[in-house]
């Protein structure tokens, strides 16, 4: 080996920059071994292509080039082996066009490896003529390949560092590096974006500057204990920005050690998860709270009750220790119907806020559904303490409230279930309080009711009746009977009242029993439709037989009234049967006259305008106020049977009936006396100038097939 050659090469390489190194060594090696071409080429990952890093031709730098490795001697080199051919290299690799074009004869190729030992570059010398000193070339190339590799490693690692730096700078997560004393040495742009602090802001500072008051001292102590012990900690933490606002981050801190296991740095990564947290909190909130009234929803109420029970109450205590009140707004549908849903919503908010203002610290108010609220009270001693709460509630709603210029009076129906007397879990308490609430509704609303077993039995019975009624409607188990109404003046029968009958498995059930139930369960419309249709059908038959002047009275429950007069189909039904509205009189009870039912006036007017007559049923048992009578268009007044009974039994009985008749006459309203059973009663009523009489004295209600015979035989 020629030492001078090596010396020359090394000399030419001293004091040069990395980017010049590869060119210089190619020139120096080319000169030393008299090669025509020398180049260093890097390989792509799949080793299909080589790209020159530096290339020389006869001592001069030439342009860079790339070529495919397939079928070339270089592909051997790429596969980790040294490849030398002193001559005939073209013949050996006939498909290597480059070799042929360049007229190459001799070839020396050395693989260049990464630190990990993978070939990622090659050093190649090409000779136009046979290489006479192939051993020397080989030795020299192998010798310098180490130097070239080292330089390649340097380039690669500085590229890698550049790349990592790029990643750190571009990372969406914030990165902060501190020295072993926790002083900040580096922060990336995301850190500045999230916290507002730049690197210079943190000069000589520790990350404590970010601390918020949301974590306790103990929290930080545990965190540092973890870092010191395991070299790592991660978790959620609230920190403070430069502008003082707080944010939640997911933080990961790692200790960095040098090769002697000495702590040198801490590096922390974090991402801002405030939005994520807020979204989660919102979902959690929606899961637990009612969006409209901001009170707990049923879910939350139940959780609250269960928690209270497990923490504060024992099922073994005999005394009452807690109570659940189910509170339902009376006639809320009406409020919605009259003033709209926006108004209705405001009413609900008002109720929620009022209830909320009444409860104690460890009690809860919940809107469980629509117009249904619940209040769970702890620290209850006895029923009296529950009544005190109810008094507070009732007092809070005693005055009418003003919303959007509208004054309304709110009344509530309240049902109460006591712990542990009535139930020992949330579900049971709610079910029972709700049942009690329904009973307080039935008892005319605006009242409260404690749950009792008796209530529950009644509820069960009701449920059975409901099912039976639903079946009855489906199977058409209803029929009609007709009771004559006799005109004293005409001495004839001019009207019949249609009365519904239910054949319940062979036994006839009284409408007095099932009509109120049907009203309650929302089944009255179906029954009412049947009654009107059937009565029209049977009246039509009667008319065809020649009884053309007969009027049928049809009972209508207040629950059959549509919200809007326009939606009423009663006249359509009458006309569909080929009858005139004059042939039908609708009997309504006094509840229709209640002040909140002013909107029914339009419907009654419409019916009257079409020709129907309106009778006020059971007069004297409800809202018998003269002023109501004047506002509503009434044609007939039916004096309730109780007055007729009192007429002969009570001292002032007759006076009362007489007064009613006179009053009716003054209002130009006809009078029917109901439930007349005795001759004596007929005589008095005749004397008092009553217009019509209805009752067993003349006839019990008749099946339709007996009406015409009754009419033929009738004689007063
Ligand atoms: P109401 O409208 O007052 O009907 C009169 C009730 O008194 C009928 O009882 C009738 O049979 C009975 N009654 C008639 N004359 C006498 C009498 O001299 N003495 C006695 N003690 N009772 C007499 P009913 O048929 O049991 O009907 C009871 C109630 O059921 C009716 O009272 C009415 O409010 C309701 N109702 C009956 N049919 C219908 C209907 O089709 N629709 C609606 N909504 N309610 C109906
Ligand atoms: Ca009636
Ligand atoms: Ca009646």
PDB file of C-alpha atoms in Angstrom, residues 86-337:
ATOM      1  CA  UNK A  86     -10.763  -5.996 -12.929  1.00  0.00           C
ATOM      2  CA  UNK A  87     -12.083  -6.445 -16.495  1.00  0.00           C
ATOM      3  CA  UNK A  88     -14.984  -7.510 -18.707  1.00  0.00           C
ATOM      4  CA  UNK A  89     -17.589  -5.968 -16.473  1.00  0.00           C
ATOM      5  CA  UNK A  90     -19.736  -5.066 -19.531  1.00  0.00           C
ATOM      6  CA  UNK A  91     -19.882  -8.678 -20.646  1.00  0.00           C
ATOM      7  CA  UNK A  92     -20.817  -9.778 -17.132  1.00  0.00           C
ATOM      8  CA  UNK A  93     -23.682  -7.233 -16.924  1.00  0.00           C
ATOM      9  CA  UNK A  94     -24.911  -6.913 -20.509  1.00  0.00           C
ATOM     10  CA  UNK A  95     -28.213  -5.338 -19.382  1.00  0.00           C
ATOM     11  CA  UNK A  96     -26.443  -2.482 -17.579  1.00  0.00           C
ATOM     12  CA  UNK A  97     -26.791   0.079 -20.358  1.00  0.00           C
ATOM     13  CA  UNK A  98     -24.853   2.721 -18.495  1.00  0.00           C
ATOM     14  CA  UNK A  99     -21.757   0.512 -18.275  1.00  0.00           C
ATOM     15  CA  UNK A 100     -21.984  -0.260 -22.002  1.00  0.00           C
ATOM     16  CA  UNK A 101     -22.549   3.394 -23.000  1.00  0.00           C
ATOM     17  CA  UNK A 102     -19.662   4.591 -20.876  1.00  0.00           C
ATOM     18  CA  UNK A 103     -17.404   1.821 -22.189  1.00  0.00           C
ATOM     19  CA  UNK A 104     -16.488   0.618 -18.703  1.00  0.00           C
ATOM     20  CA  UNK A 105     -14.063  -2.273 -18.310  1.00  0.00           C
ATOM     21  CA  UNK A 106     -13.190  -2.491 -14.587  1.00  0.00           C
ATOM     22  CA  UNK A 107     -15.488  -2.045 -11.530  1.00  0.00           C
ATOM     23  CA  UNK A 108     -15.014  -1.616  -7.792  1.00  0.00           C
ATOM     24  CA  UNK A 109     -18.052  -1.167  -5.516  1.00  0.00           C
ATOM     25  CA  UNK A 110     -18.083  -0.901  -1.701  1.00  0.00           C
ATOM     26  CA  UNK A 111     -21.269  -0.961   0.437  1.00  0.00           C
ATOM     27  CA  UNK A 112     -21.680   1.917   2.897  1.00  0.00           C
ATOM     28  CA  UNK A 113     -23.629   1.127   6.053  1.00  0.00           C
ATOM     29  CA  UNK A 114     -25.688   3.080   8.555  1.00  0.00           C
ATOM     30  CA  UNK A 115     -24.999   2.932  12.299  1.00  0.00           C
ATOM     31  CA  UNK A 116     -27.506   0.096  12.451  1.00  0.00           C
ATOM     32  CA  UNK A 117     -25.538  -1.829   9.805  1.00  0.00           C
ATOM     33  CA  UNK A 118     -27.975  -1.401   6.931  1.00  0.00           C
ATOM     34  CA  UNK A 119     -26.510  -0.548   3.492  1.00  0.00           C
ATOM     35  CA  UNK A 120     -27.960   2.792   2.442  1.00  0.00           C
ATOM     36  CA  UNK A 121     -25.229   4.058   0.110  1.00  0.00           C
ATOM     37  CA  UNK A 122     -22.484   2.752  -2.161  1.00  0.00           C
ATOM     38  CA  UNK A 123     -18.999   3.915  -3.165  1.00  0.00           C
ATOM     39  CA  UNK A 124     -18.150   2.979  -6.747  1.00  0.00           C
ATOM     40  CA  UNK A 125     -15.132   3.410  -9.051  1.00  0.00           C
ATOM     41  CA  UNK A 126     -15.330   2.707 -12.795  1.00  0.00           C
ATOM     42  CA  UNK A 127     -12.333   2.126 -15.035  1.00  0.00           C
ATOM     43  CA  UNK A 128     -12.190   2.445 -18.854  1.00  0.00           C
ATOM     44  CA  UNK A 129      -9.386  -0.096 -18.918  1.00  0.00           C
ATOM     45  CA  UNK A 130      -8.479  -3.278 -17.114  1.00  0.00           C
ATOM     46  CA  UNK A 131      -7.544  -2.610 -13.480  1.00  0.00           C
ATOM     47  CA  UNK A 132      -4.022  -3.777 -12.979  1.00  0.00           C
ATOM     48  CA  UNK A 133      -3.816  -2.987  -9.279  1.00  0.00           C
ATOM     49  CA  UNK A 134      -7.246  -4.267  -8.185  1.00  0.00           C
ATOM     50  CA  UNK A 135      -6.063  -5.318  -4.676  1.00  0.00           C
ATOM     51  CA  UNK A 136      -4.739  -1.858  -3.939  1.00  0.00           C
ATOM     52  CA  UNK A 137      -7.953  -0.204  -5.148  1.00  0.00           C
ATOM     53  CA  UNK A 138     -10.015  -2.589  -3.054  1.00  0.00           C
ATOM     54  CA  UNK A 139      -7.946  -1.930   0.095  1.00  0.00           C
ATOM     55  CA  UNK A 140      -7.969   1.801  -0.346  1.00  0.00           C
ATOM     56  CA  UNK A 141     -11.719   1.892  -0.944  1.00  0.00           C
ATOM     57  CA  UNK A 142     -12.477  -0.303   2.046  1.00  0.00           C
ATOM     58  CA  UNK A 143     -10.200   1.848   4.142  1.00  0.00           C
ATOM     59  CA  UNK A 144     -11.948   5.077   3.201  1.00  0.00           C
ATOM     60  CA  UNK A 145     -15.438   3.642   3.175  1.00  0.00           C
ATOM     61  CA  UNK A 146     -15.373   3.916   7.015  1.00  0.00           C
ATOM     62  CA  UNK A 147     -14.631   7.619   6.769  1.00  0.00           C
ATOM     63  CA  UNK A 148     -17.383   8.133   4.234  1.00  0.00           C
ATOM     64  CA  UNK A 149     -19.813   6.172   6.406  1.00  0.00           C
ATOM     65  CA  UNK A 150     -19.002   8.393   9.363  1.00  0.00           C
ATOM     66  CA  UNK A 151     -19.690  11.482   7.340  1.00  0.00           C
ATOM     67  CA  UNK A 152     -22.929   9.945   6.050  1.00  0.00           C
ATOM     68  CA  UNK A 153     -23.963   9.229   9.635  1.00  0.00           C
ATOM     69  CA  UNK A 154     -23.287  12.828  10.539  1.00  0.00           C
ATOM     70  CA  UNK A 155     -25.464  14.049   7.689  1.00  0.00           C
ATOM     71  CA  UNK A 156     -28.207  11.546   8.533  1.00  0.00           C
ATOM     72  CA  UNK A 157     -28.275  12.418  12.205  1.00  0.00           C
ATOM     73  CA  UNK A 158     -28.325  16.137  11.583  1.00  0.00           C
ATOM     74  CA  UNK A 159     -31.222  15.528   9.179  1.00  0.00           C
ATOM     75  CA  UNK A 160     -32.950  13.484  11.839  1.00  0.00           C
ATOM     76  CA  UNK A 161     -32.440  16.228  14.386  1.00  0.00           C
ATOM     77  CA  UNK A 162     -33.864  18.749  11.933  1.00  0.00           C
ATOM     78  CA  UNK A 163     -36.860  16.465  11.442  1.00  0.00           C
ATOM     79  CA  UNK A 164     -37.470  15.998  15.167  1.00  0.00           C
ATOM     80  CA  UNK A 165     -37.142  19.705  15.664  1.00  0.00           C
ATOM     81  CA  UNK A 166     -39.754  20.186  12.968  1.00  0.00           C
ATOM     82  CA  UNK A 167     -42.084  17.716  14.709  1.00  0.00           C
ATOM     83  CA  UNK A 168     -41.659  19.433  18.055  1.00  0.00           C
ATOM     84  CA  UNK A 169     -42.284  22.868  16.528  1.00  0.00           C
ATOM     85  CA  UNK A 170     -45.300  21.722  14.571  1.00  0.00           C
ATOM     86  CA  UNK A 171     -46.789  19.509  17.272  1.00  0.00           C
ATOM     87  CA  UNK A 172     -50.367  20.387  18.117  1.00  0.00           C
ATOM     88  CA  UNK A 173     -49.600  19.378  21.687  1.00  0.00           C
ATOM     89  CA  UNK A 174     -47.726  21.796  23.854  1.00  0.00           C
ATOM     90  CA  UNK A 175     -44.205  20.741  24.792  1.00  0.00           C
ATOM     91  CA  UNK A 176     -42.181  22.209  27.618  1.00  0.00           C
ATOM     92  CA  UNK A 177     -38.672  21.208  28.660  1.00  0.00           C
ATOM     93  CA  UNK A 178     -37.180  22.069  32.036  1.00  0.00           C
ATOM     94  CA  UNK A 179     -33.770  21.498  33.525  1.00  0.00           C
ATOM     95  CA  UNK A 180     -33.222  19.335  36.573  1.00  0.00           C
ATOM     96  CA  UNK A 181     -34.154  22.284  38.798  1.00  0.00           C
ATOM     97  CA  UNK A 182     -37.427  22.676  36.944  1.00  0.00           C
ATOM     98  CA  UNK A 183     -36.425  25.905  35.230  1.00  0.00           C
ATOM     99  CA  UNK A 184     -37.946  26.187  31.786  1.00  0.00           C
ATOM    100  CA  UNK A 185     -35.451  25.757  28.958  1.00  0.00           C
ATOM    101  CA  UNK A 186     -37.727  25.295  25.985  1.00  0.00           C
ATOM    102  CA  UNK A 187     -41.363  25.695  24.980  1.00  0.00           C
ATOM    103  CA  UNK A 188     -42.804  24.970  21.548  1.00  0.00           C
ATOM    104  CA  UNK A 189     -45.201  27.253  19.606  1.00  0.00           C
ATOM    105  CA  UNK A 190     -48.254  25.200  20.682  1.00  0.00           C
ATOM    106  CA  UNK A 191     -47.332  25.907  24.271  1.00  0.00           C
ATOM    107  CA  UNK A 192     -47.383  29.619  23.525  1.00  0.00           C
ATOM    108  CA  UNK A 193     -50.657  29.252  21.606  1.00  0.00           C
ATOM    109  CA  UNK A 194     -52.388  27.470  24.506  1.00  0.00           C
ATOM    110  CA  UNK A 195     -50.930  29.355  27.489  1.00  0.00           C
ATOM    111  CA  UNK A 196     -50.072  32.745  26.039  1.00  0.00           C
ATOM    112  CA  UNK A 197     -46.531  32.501  27.476  1.00  0.00           C
ATOM    113  CA  UNK A 198     -43.569  32.780  25.083  1.00  0.00           C
ATOM    114  CA  UNK A 199     -40.179  31.268  25.766  1.00  0.00           C
ATOM    115  CA  UNK A 200     -38.790  34.610  26.931  1.00  0.00           C
ATOM    116  CA  UNK A 201     -41.715  35.064  29.357  1.00  0.00           C
ATOM    117  CA  UNK A 202     -40.538  31.925  31.096  1.00  0.00           C
ATOM    118  CA  UNK A 203     -36.865  32.803  31.345  1.00  0.00           C
ATOM    119  CA  UNK A 204     -35.771  31.791  34.849  1.00  0.00           C
ATOM    120  CA  UNK A 205     -39.271  30.577  35.724  1.00  0.00           C
ATOM    121  CA  UNK A 206     -40.654  27.161  36.629  1.00  0.00           C
ATOM    122  CA  UNK A 207     -43.973  25.735  35.355  1.00  0.00           C
ATOM    123  CA  UNK A 208     -45.513  26.698  38.720  1.00  0.00           C
ATOM    124  CA  UNK A 209     -46.409  29.939  37.005  1.00  0.00           C
ATOM    125  CA  UNK A 210     -49.185  27.960  35.265  1.00  0.00           C
ATOM    126  CA  UNK A 211     -50.765  26.585  38.441  1.00  0.00           C
ATOM    127  CA  UNK A 212     -54.425  27.284  39.118  1.00  0.00           C
ATOM    128  CA  UNK A 213     -56.112  26.987  42.496  1.00  0.00           C
ATOM    129  CA  UNK A 214     -58.188  24.087  41.292  1.00  0.00           C
ATOM    130  CA  UNK A 215     -55.795  21.426  42.535  1.00  0.00           C
ATOM    131  CA  UNK A 216     -54.876  20.939  46.146  1.00  0.00           C
ATOM    132  CA  UNK A 217     -51.337  20.941  47.483  1.00  0.00           C
ATOM    133  CA  UNK A 218     -51.738  17.191  48.054  1.00  0.00           C
ATOM    134  CA  UNK A 219     -52.468  16.712  44.352  1.00  0.00           C
ATOM    135  CA  UNK A 220     -49.121  18.241  43.374  1.00  0.00           C
ATOM    136  CA  UNK A 221     -47.318  16.282  46.055  1.00  0.00           C
ATOM    137  CA  UNK A 222     -48.664  12.992  44.683  1.00  0.00           C
ATOM    138  CA  UNK A 223     -47.790  14.075  41.161  1.00  0.00           C
ATOM    139  CA  UNK A 224     -44.152  14.812  42.056  1.00  0.00           C
ATOM    140  CA  UNK A 225     -43.875  11.659  44.125  1.00  0.00           C
ATOM    141  CA  UNK A 226     -44.903   9.730  41.007  1.00  0.00           C
ATOM    142  CA  UNK A 227     -42.417  11.530  38.783  1.00  0.00           C
ATOM    143  CA  UNK A 228     -39.590  10.997  41.251  1.00  0.00           C
ATOM    144  CA  UNK A 229     -40.421   7.370  41.766  1.00  0.00           C
ATOM    145  CA  UNK A 230     -41.452   6.195  38.293  1.00  0.00           C
ATOM    146  CA  UNK A 231     -39.918   8.896  36.123  1.00  0.00           C
ATOM    147  CA  UNK A 232     -43.360   9.614  34.754  1.00  0.00           C
ATOM    148  CA  UNK A 233     -46.793  11.047  35.540  1.00  0.00           C
ATOM    149  CA  UNK A 234     -49.841  11.732  33.465  1.00  0.00           C
ATOM    150  CA  UNK A 235     -53.309  13.019  34.187  1.00  0.00           C
ATOM    151  CA  UNK A 236     -55.814  15.842  33.986  1.00  0.00           C
ATOM    152  CA  UNK A 237     -54.948  19.199  35.443  1.00  0.00           C
ATOM    153  CA  UNK A 238     -56.461  22.700  35.457  1.00  0.00           C
ATOM    154  CA  UNK A 239     -53.872  25.381  34.649  1.00  0.00           C
ATOM    155  CA  UNK A 240     -53.943  29.123  34.218  1.00  0.00           C
ATOM    156  CA  UNK A 241     -53.066  31.086  31.078  1.00  0.00           C
ATOM    157  CA  UNK A 242     -51.031  34.286  31.009  1.00  0.00           C
ATOM    158  CA  UNK A 243     -54.350  36.182  30.785  1.00  0.00           C
ATOM    159  CA  UNK A 244     -55.629  34.448  33.921  1.00  0.00           C
ATOM    160  CA  UNK A 245     -58.233  32.227  32.244  1.00  0.00           C
ATOM    161  CA  UNK A 246     -58.207  28.582  33.186  1.00  0.00           C
ATOM    162  CA  UNK A 247     -58.098  25.554  30.943  1.00  0.00           C
ATOM    163  CA  UNK A 248     -58.027  21.828  31.422  1.00  0.00           C
ATOM    164  CA  UNK A 249     -55.093  19.910  29.994  1.00  0.00           C
ATOM    165  CA  UNK A 250     -54.094  16.318  29.648  1.00  0.00           C
ATOM    166  CA  UNK A 251     -50.518  16.394  30.900  1.00  0.00           C
ATOM    167  CA  UNK A 252     -47.732  13.888  30.605  1.00  0.00           C
ATOM    168  CA  UNK A 253     -44.406  14.546  32.390  1.00  0.00           C
ATOM    169  CA  UNK A 254     -41.296  12.428  31.913  1.00  0.00           C
ATOM    170  CA  UNK A 255     -37.859  12.676  33.595  1.00  0.00           C
ATOM    171  CA  UNK A 256     -34.853  12.574  31.269  1.00  0.00           C
ATOM    172  CA  UNK A 257     -31.571  11.010  32.392  1.00  0.00           C
ATOM    173  CA  UNK A 258     -28.107  11.112  30.852  1.00  0.00           C
ATOM    174  CA  UNK A 259     -25.856   8.121  30.221  1.00  0.00           C
ATOM    175  CA  UNK A 260     -24.753   8.183  33.852  1.00  0.00           C
ATOM    176  CA  UNK A 261     -28.369   8.000  35.012  1.00  0.00           C
ATOM    177  CA  UNK A 262     -28.150  11.591  36.200  1.00  0.00           C
ATOM    178  CA  UNK A 263     -31.382  13.552  35.945  1.00  0.00           C
ATOM    179  CA  UNK A 264     -30.901  16.257  33.331  1.00  0.00           C
ATOM    180  CA  UNK A 265     -34.350  17.389  32.288  1.00  0.00           C
ATOM    181  CA  UNK A 266     -38.080  17.102  32.605  1.00  0.00           C
ATOM    182  CA  UNK A 267     -40.147  17.072  29.483  1.00  0.00           C
ATOM    183  CA  UNK A 268     -43.869  17.632  29.551  1.00  0.00           C
ATOM    184  CA  UNK A 269     -46.491  17.276  26.831  1.00  0.00           C
ATOM    185  CA  UNK A 270     -50.006  18.513  27.180  1.00  0.00           C
ATOM    186  CA  UNK A 271     -53.112  19.124  25.118  1.00  0.00           C
ATOM    187  CA  UNK A 272     -55.969  21.458  25.884  1.00  0.00           C
ATOM    188  CA  UNK A 273     -59.010  19.300  26.653  1.00  0.00           C
ATOM    189  CA  UNK A 274     -61.280  22.066  27.985  1.00  0.00           C
ATOM    190  CA  UNK A 275     -63.709  21.810  25.052  1.00  0.00           C
ATOM    191  CA  UNK A 276     -63.832  18.080  25.338  1.00  0.00           C
ATOM    192  CA  UNK A 277     -64.407  18.413  29.070  1.00  0.00           C
ATOM    193  CA  UNK A 278     -67.119  21.010  28.572  1.00  0.00           C
ATOM    194  CA  UNK A 279     -68.863  18.841  25.968  1.00  0.00           C
ATOM    195  CA  UNK A 280     -68.750  15.938  28.383  1.00  0.00           C
ATOM    196  CA  UNK A 281     -70.022  18.122  31.205  1.00  0.00           C
ATOM    197  CA  UNK A 282     -72.860  19.312  28.957  1.00  0.00           C
ATOM    198  CA  UNK A 283     -73.847  15.767  28.150  1.00  0.00           C
ATOM    199  CA  UNK A 284     -73.658  14.945  31.831  1.00  0.00           C
ATOM    200  CA  UNK A 285     -75.815  17.998  32.572  1.00  0.00           C
ATOM    201  CA  UNK A 286     -78.381  17.089  29.938  1.00  0.00           C
ATOM    202  CA  UNK A 287     -78.414  13.640  31.360  1.00  0.00           C
ATOM    203  CA  UNK A 288     -79.301  15.008  34.764  1.00  0.00           C
ATOM    204  CA  UNK A 289     -81.106  18.315  34.320  1.00  0.00           C
ATOM    205  CA  UNK A 290     -84.175  19.575  32.559  1.00  0.00           C
ATOM    206  CA  UNK A 291     -83.169  22.079  29.900  1.00  0.00           C
ATOM    207  CA  UNK A 292     -86.240  24.296  30.362  1.00  0.00           C
ATOM    208  CA  UNK A 293     -86.477  24.706  34.124  1.00  0.00           C
ATOM    209  CA  UNK A 294     -82.873  23.808  35.031  1.00  0.00           C
ATOM    210  CA  UNK A 295     -84.186  21.535  37.750  1.00  0.00           C
ATOM    211  CA  UNK A 296     -83.072  17.919  38.100  1.00  0.00           C
ATOM    212  CA  UNK A 297     -84.722  15.505  35.706  1.00  0.00           C
ATOM    213  CA  UNK A 298     -86.292  12.241  36.765  1.00  0.00           C
ATOM    214  CA  UNK A 299     -83.000  10.417  36.335  1.00  0.00           C
ATOM    215  CA  UNK A 300     -81.175  12.755  38.660  1.00  0.00           C
ATOM    216  CA  UNK A 301     -84.091  12.772  41.123  1.00  0.00           C
ATOM    217  CA  UNK A 302     -83.978   8.999  41.400  1.00  0.00           C
ATOM    218  CA  UNK A 303     -80.196   9.020  41.860  1.00  0.00           C
ATOM    219  CA  UNK A 304     -80.549  11.700  44.518  1.00  0.00           C
ATOM    220  CA  UNK A 305     -83.220   9.759  46.391  1.00  0.00           C
ATOM    221  CA  UNK A 306     -81.226   6.522  46.277  1.00  0.00           C
ATOM    222  CA  UNK A 307     -78.130   8.311  47.548  1.00  0.00           C
ATOM    223  CA  UNK A 308     -80.077  10.056  50.337  1.00  0.00           C
ATOM    224  CA  UNK A 309     -81.664   6.793  51.364  1.00  0.00           C
ATOM    225  CA  UNK A 310     -78.398   4.925  51.512  1.00  0.00           C
ATOM    226  CA  UNK A 311     -76.659   7.723  53.418  1.00  0.00           C
ATOM    227  CA  UNK A 312     -79.325   9.068  55.747  1.00  0.00           C
ATOM    228  CA  UNK A 313     -82.230   6.716  56.145  1.00  0.00           C
ATOM    229  CA  UNK A 314     -82.916   3.289  57.454  1.00  0.00           C
ATOM    230  CA  UNK A 315     -85.790   1.096  56.308  1.00  0.00           C
ATOM    231  CA  UNK A 316     -86.034  -0.229  59.867  1.00  0.00           C
ATOM    232  CA  UNK A 317     -87.083   3.046  61.440  1.00  0.00           C
ATOM    233  CA  UNK A 318     -90.788   3.041  62.144  1.00  0.00           C
ATOM    234  CA  UNK A 319     -91.189   6.795  61.927  1.00  0.00           C
ATOM    235  CA  UNK A 320     -91.289   8.717  58.664  1.00  0.00           C
ATOM    236  CA  UNK A 321     -87.876  10.183  57.794  1.00  0.00           C
ATOM    237  CA  UNK A 322     -88.298  11.409  54.219  1.00  0.00           C
ATOM    238  CA  UNK A 323     -91.072  12.133  51.752  1.00  0.00           C
ATOM    239  CA  UNK A 324     -91.528  12.398  48.038  1.00  0.00           C
ATOM    240  CA  UNK A 325     -94.124  14.842  46.745  1.00  0.00           C
ATOM    241  CA  UNK A 326     -95.343  14.473  43.185  1.00  0.00           C
ATOM    242  CA  UNK A 327     -96.753  17.822  42.154  1.00  0.00           C
ATOM    243  CA  UNK A 328     -98.888  18.239  39.065  1.00  0.00           C
ATOM    244  CA  UNK A 329    -100.147  21.509  37.638  1.00  0.00           C
ATOM    245  CA  UNK A 330    -103.903  21.565  37.288  1.00  0.00           C
ATOM    246  CA  UNK A 331    -105.343  22.182  33.841  1.00  0.00           C
ATOM    247  CA  UNK A 332    -101.954  22.926  32.300  1.00  0.00           C
ATOM    248  CA  UNK A 333    -103.135  21.651  28.906  1.00  0.00           C
ATOM    249  CA  UNK A 334    -105.760  24.365  29.004  1.00  0.00           C
ATOM    250  CA  UNK A 335    -103.165  27.039  29.757  1.00  0.00           C
ATOM    251  CA  UNK A 336    -101.101  25.794  26.810  1.00  0.00           C
ATOM    252  CA  UNK A 337    -104.163  25.665  24.582  1.00  0.00           C
TER     253      UNK A 337
END
